[in-house]
Coordinates of C-alpha atoms in Angstrom, one line a residue:
Chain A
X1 CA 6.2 93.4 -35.7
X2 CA 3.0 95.2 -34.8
X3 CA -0.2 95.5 -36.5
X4 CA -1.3 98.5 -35.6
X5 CA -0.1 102.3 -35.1
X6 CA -0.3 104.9 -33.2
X7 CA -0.8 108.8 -34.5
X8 CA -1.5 112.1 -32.9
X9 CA -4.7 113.6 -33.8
X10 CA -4.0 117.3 -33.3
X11 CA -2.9 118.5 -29.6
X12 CA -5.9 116.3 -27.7
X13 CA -6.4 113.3 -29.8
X14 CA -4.5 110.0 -30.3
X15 CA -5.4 107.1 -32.1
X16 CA -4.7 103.6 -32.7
X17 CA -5.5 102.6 -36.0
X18 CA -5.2 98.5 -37.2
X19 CA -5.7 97.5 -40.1
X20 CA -8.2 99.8 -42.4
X21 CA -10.1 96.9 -43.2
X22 CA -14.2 96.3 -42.1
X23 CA -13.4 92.4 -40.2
X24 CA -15.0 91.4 -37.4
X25 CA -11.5 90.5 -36.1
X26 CA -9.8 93.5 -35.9
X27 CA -12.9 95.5 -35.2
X28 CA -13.2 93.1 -31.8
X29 CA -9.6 94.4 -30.6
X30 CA -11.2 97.8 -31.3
X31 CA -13.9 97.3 -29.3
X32 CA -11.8 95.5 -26.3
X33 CA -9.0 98.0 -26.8
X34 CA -11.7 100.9 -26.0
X35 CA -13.3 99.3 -23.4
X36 CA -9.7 98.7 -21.5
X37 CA -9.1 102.1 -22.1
X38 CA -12.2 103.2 -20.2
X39 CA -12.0 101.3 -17.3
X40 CA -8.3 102.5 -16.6
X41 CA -9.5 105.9 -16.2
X42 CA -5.9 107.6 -17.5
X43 CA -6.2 111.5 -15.9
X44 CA -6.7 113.8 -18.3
X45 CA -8.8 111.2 -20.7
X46 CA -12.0 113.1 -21.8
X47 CA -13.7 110.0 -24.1
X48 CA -12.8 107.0 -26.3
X49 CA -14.7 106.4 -29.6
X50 CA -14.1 102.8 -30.9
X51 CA -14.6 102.7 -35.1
X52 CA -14.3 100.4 -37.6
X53 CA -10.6 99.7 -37.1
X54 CA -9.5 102.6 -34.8
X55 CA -9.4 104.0 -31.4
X56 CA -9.1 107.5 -30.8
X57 CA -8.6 108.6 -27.4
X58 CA -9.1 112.3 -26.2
X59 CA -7.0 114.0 -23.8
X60 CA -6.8 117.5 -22.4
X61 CA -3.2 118.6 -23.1
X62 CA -2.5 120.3 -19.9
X63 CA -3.7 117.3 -18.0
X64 CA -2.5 114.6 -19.4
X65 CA 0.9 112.8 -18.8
X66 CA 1.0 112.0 -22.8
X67 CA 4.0 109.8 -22.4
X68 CA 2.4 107.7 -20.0
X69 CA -0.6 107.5 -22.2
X70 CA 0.9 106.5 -25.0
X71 CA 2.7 103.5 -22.8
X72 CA -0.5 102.1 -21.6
X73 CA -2.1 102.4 -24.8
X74 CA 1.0 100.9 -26.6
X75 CA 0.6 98.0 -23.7
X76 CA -2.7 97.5 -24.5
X77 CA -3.0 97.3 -28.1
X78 CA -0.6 95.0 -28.2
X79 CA -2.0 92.6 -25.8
X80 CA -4.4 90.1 -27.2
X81 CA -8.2 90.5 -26.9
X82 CA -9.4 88.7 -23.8
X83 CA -12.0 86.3 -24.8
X84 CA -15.1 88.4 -24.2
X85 CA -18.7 87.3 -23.1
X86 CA -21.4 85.8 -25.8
X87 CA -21.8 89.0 -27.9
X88 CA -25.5 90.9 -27.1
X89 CA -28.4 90.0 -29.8
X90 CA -30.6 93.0 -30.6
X91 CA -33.8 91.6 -32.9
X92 CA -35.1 94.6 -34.6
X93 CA -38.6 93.9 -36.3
X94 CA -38.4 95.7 -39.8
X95 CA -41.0 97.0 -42.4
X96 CA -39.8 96.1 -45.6
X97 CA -40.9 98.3 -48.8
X98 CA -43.7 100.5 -49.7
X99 CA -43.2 103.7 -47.8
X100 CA -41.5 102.4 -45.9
X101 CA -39.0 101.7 -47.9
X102 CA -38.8 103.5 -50.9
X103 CA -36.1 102.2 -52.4
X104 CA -36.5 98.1 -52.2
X105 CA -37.6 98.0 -55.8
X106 CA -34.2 99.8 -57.0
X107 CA -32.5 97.5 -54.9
X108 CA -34.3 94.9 -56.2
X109 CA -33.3 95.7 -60.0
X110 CA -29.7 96.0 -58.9
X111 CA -29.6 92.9 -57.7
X112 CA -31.6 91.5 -60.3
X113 CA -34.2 89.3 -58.0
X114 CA -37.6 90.2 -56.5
X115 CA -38.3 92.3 -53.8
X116 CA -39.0 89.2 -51.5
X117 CA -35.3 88.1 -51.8
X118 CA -34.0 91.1 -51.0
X119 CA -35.7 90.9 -47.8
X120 CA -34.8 87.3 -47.4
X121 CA -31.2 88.2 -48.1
X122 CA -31.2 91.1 -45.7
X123 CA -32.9 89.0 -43.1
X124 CA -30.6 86.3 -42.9
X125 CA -26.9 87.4 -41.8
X126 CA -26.8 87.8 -38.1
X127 CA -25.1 91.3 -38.9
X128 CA -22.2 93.0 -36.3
X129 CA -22.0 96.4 -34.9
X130 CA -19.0 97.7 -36.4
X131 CA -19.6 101.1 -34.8
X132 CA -21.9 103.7 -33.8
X133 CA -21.5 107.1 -35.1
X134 CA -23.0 109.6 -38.0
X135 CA -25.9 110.6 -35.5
X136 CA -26.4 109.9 -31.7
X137 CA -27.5 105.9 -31.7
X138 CA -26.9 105.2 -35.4
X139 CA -25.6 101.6 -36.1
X140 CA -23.3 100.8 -38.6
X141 CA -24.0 97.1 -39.7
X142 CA -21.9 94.6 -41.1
X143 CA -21.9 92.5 -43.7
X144 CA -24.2 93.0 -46.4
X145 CA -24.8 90.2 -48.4
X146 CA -23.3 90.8 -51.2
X147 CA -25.7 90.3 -53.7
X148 CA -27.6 93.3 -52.4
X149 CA -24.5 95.7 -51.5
X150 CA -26.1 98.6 -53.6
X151 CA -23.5 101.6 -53.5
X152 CA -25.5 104.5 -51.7
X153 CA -27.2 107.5 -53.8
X154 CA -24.9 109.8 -56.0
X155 CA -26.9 112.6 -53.9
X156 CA -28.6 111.9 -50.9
X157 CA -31.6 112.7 -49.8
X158 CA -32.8 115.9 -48.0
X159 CA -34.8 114.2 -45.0
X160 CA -34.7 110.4 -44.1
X161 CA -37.2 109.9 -41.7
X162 CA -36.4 108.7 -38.3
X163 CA -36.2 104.5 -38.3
X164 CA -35.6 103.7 -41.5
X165 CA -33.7 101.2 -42.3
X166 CA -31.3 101.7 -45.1
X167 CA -28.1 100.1 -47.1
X168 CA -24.8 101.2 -48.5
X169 CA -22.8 98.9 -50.0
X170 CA -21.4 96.4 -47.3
X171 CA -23.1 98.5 -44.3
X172 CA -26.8 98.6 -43.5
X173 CA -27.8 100.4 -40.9
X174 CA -30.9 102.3 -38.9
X175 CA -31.5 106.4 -38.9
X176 CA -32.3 107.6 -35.2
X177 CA -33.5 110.8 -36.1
X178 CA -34.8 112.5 -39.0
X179 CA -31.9 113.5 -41.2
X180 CA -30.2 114.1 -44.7
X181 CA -28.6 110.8 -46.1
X182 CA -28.0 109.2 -48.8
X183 CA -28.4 104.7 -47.9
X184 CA -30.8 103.2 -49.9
X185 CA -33.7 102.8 -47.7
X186 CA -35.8 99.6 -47.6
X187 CA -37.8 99.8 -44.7
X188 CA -38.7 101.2 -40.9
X189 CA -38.0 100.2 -37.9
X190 CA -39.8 99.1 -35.2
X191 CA -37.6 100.4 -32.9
X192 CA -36.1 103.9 -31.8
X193 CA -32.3 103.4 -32.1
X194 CA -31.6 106.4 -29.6
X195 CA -33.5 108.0 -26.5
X196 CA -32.0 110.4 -24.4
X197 CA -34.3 110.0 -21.7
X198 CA -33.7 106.1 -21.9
X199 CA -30.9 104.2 -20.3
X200 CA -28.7 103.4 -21.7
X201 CA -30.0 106.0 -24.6
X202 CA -28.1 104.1 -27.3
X203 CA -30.0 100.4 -28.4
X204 CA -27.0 99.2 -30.4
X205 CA -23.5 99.1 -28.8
X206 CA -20.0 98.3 -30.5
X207 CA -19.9 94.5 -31.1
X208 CA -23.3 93.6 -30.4
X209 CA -25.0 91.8 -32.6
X210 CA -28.4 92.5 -35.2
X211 CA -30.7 90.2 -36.7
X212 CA -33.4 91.5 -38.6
X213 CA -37.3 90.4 -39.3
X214 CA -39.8 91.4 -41.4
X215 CA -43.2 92.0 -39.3
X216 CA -46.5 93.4 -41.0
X217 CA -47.2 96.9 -39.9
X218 CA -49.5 96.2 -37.2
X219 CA -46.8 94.4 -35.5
X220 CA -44.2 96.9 -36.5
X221 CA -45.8 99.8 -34.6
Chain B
X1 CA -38.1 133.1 -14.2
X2 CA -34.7 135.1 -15.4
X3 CA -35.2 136.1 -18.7
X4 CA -37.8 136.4 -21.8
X5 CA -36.8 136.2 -24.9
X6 CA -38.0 139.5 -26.5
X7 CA -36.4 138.7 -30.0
X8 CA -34.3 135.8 -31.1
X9 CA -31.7 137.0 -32.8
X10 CA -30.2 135.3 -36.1
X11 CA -29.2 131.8 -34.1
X12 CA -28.8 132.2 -30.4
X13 CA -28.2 129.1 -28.2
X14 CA -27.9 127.7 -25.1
X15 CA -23.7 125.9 -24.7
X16 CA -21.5 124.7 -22.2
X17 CA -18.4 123.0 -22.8
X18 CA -19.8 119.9 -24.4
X19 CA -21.2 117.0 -23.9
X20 CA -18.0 114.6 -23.6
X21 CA -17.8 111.0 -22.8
X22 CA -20.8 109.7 -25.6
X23 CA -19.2 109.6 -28.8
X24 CA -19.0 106.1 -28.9
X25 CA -22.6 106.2 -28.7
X26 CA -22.3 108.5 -32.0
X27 CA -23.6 111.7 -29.4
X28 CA -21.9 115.0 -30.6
X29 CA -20.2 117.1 -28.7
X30 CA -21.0 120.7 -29.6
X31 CA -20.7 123.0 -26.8
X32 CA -19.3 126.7 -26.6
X33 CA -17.4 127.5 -30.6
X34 CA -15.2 129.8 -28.5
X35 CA -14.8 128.2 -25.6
X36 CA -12.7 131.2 -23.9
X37 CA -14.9 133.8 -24.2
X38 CA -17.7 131.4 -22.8
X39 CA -15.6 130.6 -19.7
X40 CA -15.0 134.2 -19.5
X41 CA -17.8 135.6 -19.4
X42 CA -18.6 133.0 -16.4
X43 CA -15.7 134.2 -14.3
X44 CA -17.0 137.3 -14.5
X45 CA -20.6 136.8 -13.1
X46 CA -18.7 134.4 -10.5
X47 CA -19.9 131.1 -12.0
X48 CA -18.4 127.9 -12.0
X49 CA -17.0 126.8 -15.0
X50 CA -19.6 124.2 -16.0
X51 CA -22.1 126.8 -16.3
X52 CA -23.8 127.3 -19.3
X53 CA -24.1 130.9 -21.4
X54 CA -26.1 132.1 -24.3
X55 CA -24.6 132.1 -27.5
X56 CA -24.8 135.0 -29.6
X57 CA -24.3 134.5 -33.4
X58 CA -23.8 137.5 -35.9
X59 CA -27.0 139.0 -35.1
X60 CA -27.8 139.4 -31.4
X61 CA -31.4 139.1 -29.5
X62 CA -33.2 141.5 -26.8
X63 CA -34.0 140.0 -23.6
X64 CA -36.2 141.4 -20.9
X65 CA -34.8 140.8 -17.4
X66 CA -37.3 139.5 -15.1
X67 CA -35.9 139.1 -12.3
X68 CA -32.5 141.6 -11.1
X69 CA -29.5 139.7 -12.4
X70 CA -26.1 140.1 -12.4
X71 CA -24.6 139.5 -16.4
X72 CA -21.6 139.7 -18.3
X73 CA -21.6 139.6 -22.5
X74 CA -18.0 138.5 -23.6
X75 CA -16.6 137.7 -27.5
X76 CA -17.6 139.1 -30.8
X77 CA -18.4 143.4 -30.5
X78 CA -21.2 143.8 -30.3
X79 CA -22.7 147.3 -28.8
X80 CA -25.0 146.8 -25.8
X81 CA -27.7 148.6 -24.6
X82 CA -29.5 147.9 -21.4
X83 CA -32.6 150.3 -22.1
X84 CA -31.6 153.2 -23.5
X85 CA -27.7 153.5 -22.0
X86 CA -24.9 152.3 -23.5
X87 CA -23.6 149.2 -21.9
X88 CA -20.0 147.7 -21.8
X89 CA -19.0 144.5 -22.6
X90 CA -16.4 142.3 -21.0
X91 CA -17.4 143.6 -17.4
X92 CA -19.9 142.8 -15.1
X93 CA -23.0 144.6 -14.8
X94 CA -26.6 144.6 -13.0
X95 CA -29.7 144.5 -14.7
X96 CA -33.5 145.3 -12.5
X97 CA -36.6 143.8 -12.8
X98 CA -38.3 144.7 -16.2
X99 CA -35.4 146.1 -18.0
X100 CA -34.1 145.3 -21.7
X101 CA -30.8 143.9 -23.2
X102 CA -30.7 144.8 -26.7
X103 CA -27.5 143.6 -28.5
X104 CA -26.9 145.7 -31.7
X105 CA -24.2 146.8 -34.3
X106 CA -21.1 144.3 -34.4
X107 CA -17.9 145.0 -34.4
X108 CA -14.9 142.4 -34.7
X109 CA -16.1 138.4 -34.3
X110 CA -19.2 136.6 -34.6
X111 CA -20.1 134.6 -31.7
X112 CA -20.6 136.4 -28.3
X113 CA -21.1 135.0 -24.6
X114 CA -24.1 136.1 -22.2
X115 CA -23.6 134.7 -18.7
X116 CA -26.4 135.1 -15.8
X117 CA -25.4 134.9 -12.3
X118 CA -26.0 131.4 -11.6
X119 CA -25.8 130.0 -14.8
X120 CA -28.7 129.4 -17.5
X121 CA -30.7 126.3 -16.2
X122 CA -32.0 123.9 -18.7
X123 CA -32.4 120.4 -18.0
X124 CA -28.6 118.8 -18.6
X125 CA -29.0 115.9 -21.3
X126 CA -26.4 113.2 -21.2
X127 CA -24.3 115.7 -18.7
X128 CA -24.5 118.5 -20.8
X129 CA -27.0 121.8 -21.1
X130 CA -25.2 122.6 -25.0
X131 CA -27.7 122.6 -27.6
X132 CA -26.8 120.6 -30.4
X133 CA -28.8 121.7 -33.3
X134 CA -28.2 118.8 -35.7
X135 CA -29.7 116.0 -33.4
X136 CA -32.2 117.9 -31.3
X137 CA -30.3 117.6 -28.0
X138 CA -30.0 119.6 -24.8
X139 CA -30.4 123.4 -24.6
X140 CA -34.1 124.6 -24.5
X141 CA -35.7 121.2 -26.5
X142 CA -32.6 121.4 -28.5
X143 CA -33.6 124.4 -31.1
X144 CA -32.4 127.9 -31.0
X145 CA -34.4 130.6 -28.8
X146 CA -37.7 131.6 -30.1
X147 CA -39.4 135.5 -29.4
X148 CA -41.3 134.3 -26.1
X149 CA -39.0 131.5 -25.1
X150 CA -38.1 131.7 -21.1
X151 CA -35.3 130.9 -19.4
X152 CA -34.4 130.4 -15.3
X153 CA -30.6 130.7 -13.8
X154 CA -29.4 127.7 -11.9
X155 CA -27.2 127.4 -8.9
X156 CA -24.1 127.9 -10.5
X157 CA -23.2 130.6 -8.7
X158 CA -19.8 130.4 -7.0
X159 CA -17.6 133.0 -4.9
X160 CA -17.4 136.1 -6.8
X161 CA -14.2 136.5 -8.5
X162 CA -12.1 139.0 -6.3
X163 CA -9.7 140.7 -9.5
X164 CA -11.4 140.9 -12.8
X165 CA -10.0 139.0 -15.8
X166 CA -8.2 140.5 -18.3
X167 CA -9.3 141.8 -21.6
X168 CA -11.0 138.9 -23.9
X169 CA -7.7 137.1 -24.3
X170 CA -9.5 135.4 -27.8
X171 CA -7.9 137.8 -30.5
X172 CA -11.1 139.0 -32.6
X173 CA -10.8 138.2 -36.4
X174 CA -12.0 141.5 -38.3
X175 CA -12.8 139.5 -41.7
X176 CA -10.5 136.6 -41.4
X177 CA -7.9 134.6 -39.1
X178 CA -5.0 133.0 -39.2
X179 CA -4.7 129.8 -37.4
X180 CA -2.3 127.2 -36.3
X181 CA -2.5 123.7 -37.0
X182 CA -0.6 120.2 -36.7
X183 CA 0.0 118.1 -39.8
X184 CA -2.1 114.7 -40.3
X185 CA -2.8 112.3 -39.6
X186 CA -3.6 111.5 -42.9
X187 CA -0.9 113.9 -44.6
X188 CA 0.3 110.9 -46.3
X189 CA -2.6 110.7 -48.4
X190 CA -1.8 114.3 -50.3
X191 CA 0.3 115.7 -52.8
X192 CA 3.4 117.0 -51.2
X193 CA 2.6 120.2 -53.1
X194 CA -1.0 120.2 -51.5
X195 CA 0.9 120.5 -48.1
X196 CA 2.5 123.7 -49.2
X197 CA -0.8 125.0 -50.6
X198 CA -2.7 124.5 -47.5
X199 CA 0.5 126.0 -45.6
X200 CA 0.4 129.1 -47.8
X201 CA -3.4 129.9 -49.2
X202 CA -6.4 131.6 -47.7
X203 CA -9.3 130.2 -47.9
X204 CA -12.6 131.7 -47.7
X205 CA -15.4 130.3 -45.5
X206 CA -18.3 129.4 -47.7
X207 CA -22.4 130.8 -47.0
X208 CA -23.3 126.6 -45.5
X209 CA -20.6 127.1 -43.0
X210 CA -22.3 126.8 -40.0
X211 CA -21.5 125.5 -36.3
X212 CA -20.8 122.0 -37.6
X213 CA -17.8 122.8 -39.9
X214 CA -16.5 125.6 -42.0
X215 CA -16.7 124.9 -46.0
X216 CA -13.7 126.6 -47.5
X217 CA -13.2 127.5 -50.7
X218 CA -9.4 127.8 -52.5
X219 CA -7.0 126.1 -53.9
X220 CA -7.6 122.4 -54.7
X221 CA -5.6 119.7 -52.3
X222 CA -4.9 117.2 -54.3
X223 CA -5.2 113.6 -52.7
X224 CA -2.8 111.1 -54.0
X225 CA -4.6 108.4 -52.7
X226 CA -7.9 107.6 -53.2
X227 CA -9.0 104.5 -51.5
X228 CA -11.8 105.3 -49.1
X229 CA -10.9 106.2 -46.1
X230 CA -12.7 103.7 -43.1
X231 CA -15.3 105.9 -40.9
X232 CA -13.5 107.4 -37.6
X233 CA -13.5 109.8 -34.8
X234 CA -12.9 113.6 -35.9
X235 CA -11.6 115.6 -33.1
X236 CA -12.9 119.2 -33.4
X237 CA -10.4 121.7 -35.8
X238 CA -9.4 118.5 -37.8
X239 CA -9.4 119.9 -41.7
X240 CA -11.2 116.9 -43.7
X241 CA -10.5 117.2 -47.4
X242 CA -13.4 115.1 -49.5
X243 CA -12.6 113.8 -52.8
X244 CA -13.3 117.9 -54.3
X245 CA -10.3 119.0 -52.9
X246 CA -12.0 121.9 -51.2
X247 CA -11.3 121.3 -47.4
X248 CA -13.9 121.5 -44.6
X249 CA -12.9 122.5 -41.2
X250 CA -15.1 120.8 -38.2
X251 CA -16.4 122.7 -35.2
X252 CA -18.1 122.4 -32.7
X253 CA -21.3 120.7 -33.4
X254 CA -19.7 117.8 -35.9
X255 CA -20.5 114.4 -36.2
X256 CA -18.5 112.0 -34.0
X257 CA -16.8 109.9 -36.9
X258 CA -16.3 111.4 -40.9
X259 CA -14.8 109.3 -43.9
X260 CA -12.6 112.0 -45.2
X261 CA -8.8 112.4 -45.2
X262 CA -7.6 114.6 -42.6
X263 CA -4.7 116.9 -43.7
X264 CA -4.1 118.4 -40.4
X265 CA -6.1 120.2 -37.2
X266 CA -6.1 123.0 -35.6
X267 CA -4.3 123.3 -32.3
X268 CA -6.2 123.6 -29.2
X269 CA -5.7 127.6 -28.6
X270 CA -6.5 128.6 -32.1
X271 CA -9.6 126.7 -31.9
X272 CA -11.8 130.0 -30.1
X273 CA -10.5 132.2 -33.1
X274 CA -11.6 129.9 -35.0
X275 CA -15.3 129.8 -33.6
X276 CA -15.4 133.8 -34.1
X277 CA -15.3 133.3 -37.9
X278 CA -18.6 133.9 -39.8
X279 CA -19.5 132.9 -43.5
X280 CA -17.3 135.3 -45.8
X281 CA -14.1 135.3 -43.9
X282 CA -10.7 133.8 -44.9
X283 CA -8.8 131.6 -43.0
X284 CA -5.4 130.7 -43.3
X285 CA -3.2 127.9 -41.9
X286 CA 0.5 127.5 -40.3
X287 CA 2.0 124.4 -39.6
X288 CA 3.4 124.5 -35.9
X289 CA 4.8 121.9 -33.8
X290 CA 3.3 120.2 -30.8
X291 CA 5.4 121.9 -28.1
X292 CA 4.2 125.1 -29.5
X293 CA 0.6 124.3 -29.4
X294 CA 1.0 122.8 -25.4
X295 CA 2.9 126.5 -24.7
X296 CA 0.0 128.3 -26.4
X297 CA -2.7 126.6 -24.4
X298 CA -0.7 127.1 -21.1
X299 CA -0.6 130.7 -22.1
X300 CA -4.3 130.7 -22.7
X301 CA -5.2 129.4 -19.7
X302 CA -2.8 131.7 -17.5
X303 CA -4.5 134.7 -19.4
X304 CA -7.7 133.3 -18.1
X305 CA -7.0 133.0 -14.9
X306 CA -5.7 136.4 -15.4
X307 CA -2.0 135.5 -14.0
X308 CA 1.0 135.9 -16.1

């Protein structure tokens, strides 16, 4: 019996979902799943965007053999993930608190510790790249230590700026770009998640992996 | 230099067809909200397809031409002037050196299409010239035209059509739309009555609706399950429906992945209709089947290509 299913997304979208849960696991078939997909270059495929525990595939209807598609993707999904290369380590220096991140005392009081363990806490897990989505380079992060999984704000916040670093529940993760949100945000980056002009414009990729360290502002930028 | 930008106009932009192939990398698509009219209005200045056009929105600018220039304004009504005459839309037509493009009242609509011989040229980001508003990308430094702003064609220019295209095949909503749509994938998350509300309502586009999605106000969907709903892609026309019950329909400019339960999208050929919506219209929706959206997409694309 399968684990996973497949579903029509409209007239130019199909995905394979596994199971809806956030585990490294699954989310590495995801990630091997898209990447096969990619390099088979199906006619007719227009992009493949890997999340948590999906992969949709986008198709132009009147160039796209669907049947076939749906074979090869039924093929692949069901073939095991190949064992892939040491997953990529991104270190991303981090300014905790102050400004910088306005809301390490709240987190603090939820968790009931001091500010310094909640950067210890959120320093320590060498964290996965579940996904990137939301805005153009932002990382979804996984898993929070759970001590310090503050749900994110009942009503978020007009403008996060660009680089901060922020929590919600399980996820932590880095904004690009200046932009509404509502993660709890504990400090800035000291690196730009997404440059156009860059290449590759996107820092974080599905299935690397994140470690995070607190560095004084000087060092931070 | 082609064009100055005399006055701006309520949101006027520089699209394409989008910028596929990077939303893994969380990169939006946004491109053209009716595609049609866009690729229209580029057949009939003789550009390729990948060209990009202005996009009008509700209230249209005035351009001074500074160079002669052959253009072409297809989608929403609006009545042209170039100077002081009359102009038509949905035809080619030749502007000289030093003359002005004014667009004013509007008719049916709310998006239309400006194509330049040769194709607007701004700097393609990530393989696209669309502006995508919400992250700053493409376009001219990815904003909306300012009073001032200039703007060169390209070398898009390819052998002039040789019959024109047929009338604006994109039927023009005049205060709403009907639109066809497949269920899911997430219908089994409703209320089988919600189904047959969504099927039968009209929903009104709420004053936020913008080029990213389409807030809609009606009738409650009511979700029968309530367990979130993992992060993941959102094709364009899917109909998300957040915990209120009051669905959103995304365009053009939405985010790559959304959390919400999808309880069906729109089919391919509805999609331009769609984009011609502005805040205050209704919308309704009718449940089709997939063979019927493939046959209405071939149709579209005949009318296009103006064959039958």
């Amino acid at each position: 019996m399968s684990d996973w299913r497949m579903r029509l997304a409209g007239d130019a979208a199909v995905t394979v979902a596994f199971e809806p849960r956030i585990d490294p696991v699954i989310n590495a078939r995801v990630v091997a799943l898209a990447a096969g997909v990619r390099a088979a270059r199906h006619p007719g495929v227009r992009d493949v965007v890997p999340s948590y525990c999906a992969v949709t595939v986008y198709f132009d209807p009147l160039r796209t053999d669907l049947d076939r598609l749906w074979a090869a993707l039924e093929e692949a999904a069901a073939a095991g993930v190949e064992a892939a290369g040491p997953a990529r380590e991104v270190v991303v220096g981090v300014r905790y608190g102050g400004a910088a991140g306005p809301d390490l005392d709240e987190v603090a009081a939820f968790a009931g510790c001091s500010t310094e363990d909640v950067v210890r806490r959120h320093t320590a897990p060498r964290y996965r790249v579940y996904m990137v989505g939301f805005l153009p380079g932002f990382p979804y992060l996984g898993t929070v230590d759970a001590r310090i999984a503050m749900p994110r704000r009942s009503s978020p916040r007009l403008t996060v700026p660009a680089r901060s670093v922020g929590i919600a529940g399980a996820q932590t993760g880095i904004y690009p770009t200046t932009a509404p949100g509502g993660w709890r945000l504990i400090g800035l980056a000291a690196v730009d998640p997404f440059d156009a002009g860059r290449e590759p414009p996107s820092l974080f990729r599905p299935g690397d992996t994140v470690r995070f360290e607190a560095v004084s502002m000087e060092t931070g930028r | 230099m082609t064009i100055r930008v005399v006055e701006p106009g309520l949101l006027t932009t520089v699209q394409d067809r989008g910028r596929w192939g990077h939303q893994a990398l969380g990169v939006p698509v946004a491109g053209a909200m009716d595609e049609v009219s866009h690729q229209l209005a580029n057949l009939l200045v003789g550009n390729q397809p990948d060209c990009a056009t202005l996009e009008v929105t509700l209230v249209g600018p005035t351009l001074e031409f500074l160079a002669e220039t052959t253009f072409a304004v297809v989608g929403a009504e609006f009545e042209l002037w170039l100077d002081a005459a009359p102009t038509p839309t949905n035809t080619p037509r030749q502007a000289g050196r030093g003359s002005r493009l004014r667009f004013g009242r509007r008719g049916g609509g709310a998006r239309a299409y400006l194509a330049l011989a040769g194709g607007i040229d701004v700097p393609p980001v990530l393989g696209s010239r669309s502006t995508d508003l919400a992250s700053g990308l493409g376009g001219l430094g990815g904003r909306p035209l300012r009073g001032g702003d200039q703007l060169r064609v390209g070398q898009g220019a390819g052998p002039r059509v040789s019959c024109v295209p047929p009338a604006a095949p994109v039927t023009l909503p005049e205060g709403g739309a009907t639109v066809r749509v497949l269920p899911g994938p997430d219908a089994d998350r409703f209320d089988p009555r919600a189904m047959e509300v969504f099927g039968q309502a009209r929903f009104t586009l709420g004053p936020e609706s913008n080029r990213m999605g389409y807030r809609l106000r009606g009738p409650s969907l009511e979700l029968v399950r309530t367990d979130p709903v993992l992060s993941s892609a959102t094709p364009v026309g899917t109909v998300q429906v957040p915990p209120s019950g009051q669905p959103i329909l995304l365009m053009a400019d939405r985010q790559t992945t959304g959390g919400y339960a999808t309880i069906a999208t729109v089919i391919s050929a509805d999609l331009p209709v769609a984009g011609q919506l502005a805040p205050g219209d209704w919308i309704a929706f009718e449940v089709c089947e997939r063979r019927t959206a493939v046959a209405a997409l071939i149709a579209l694309e005949q009318a296009l290509m103006g064959r039958r």
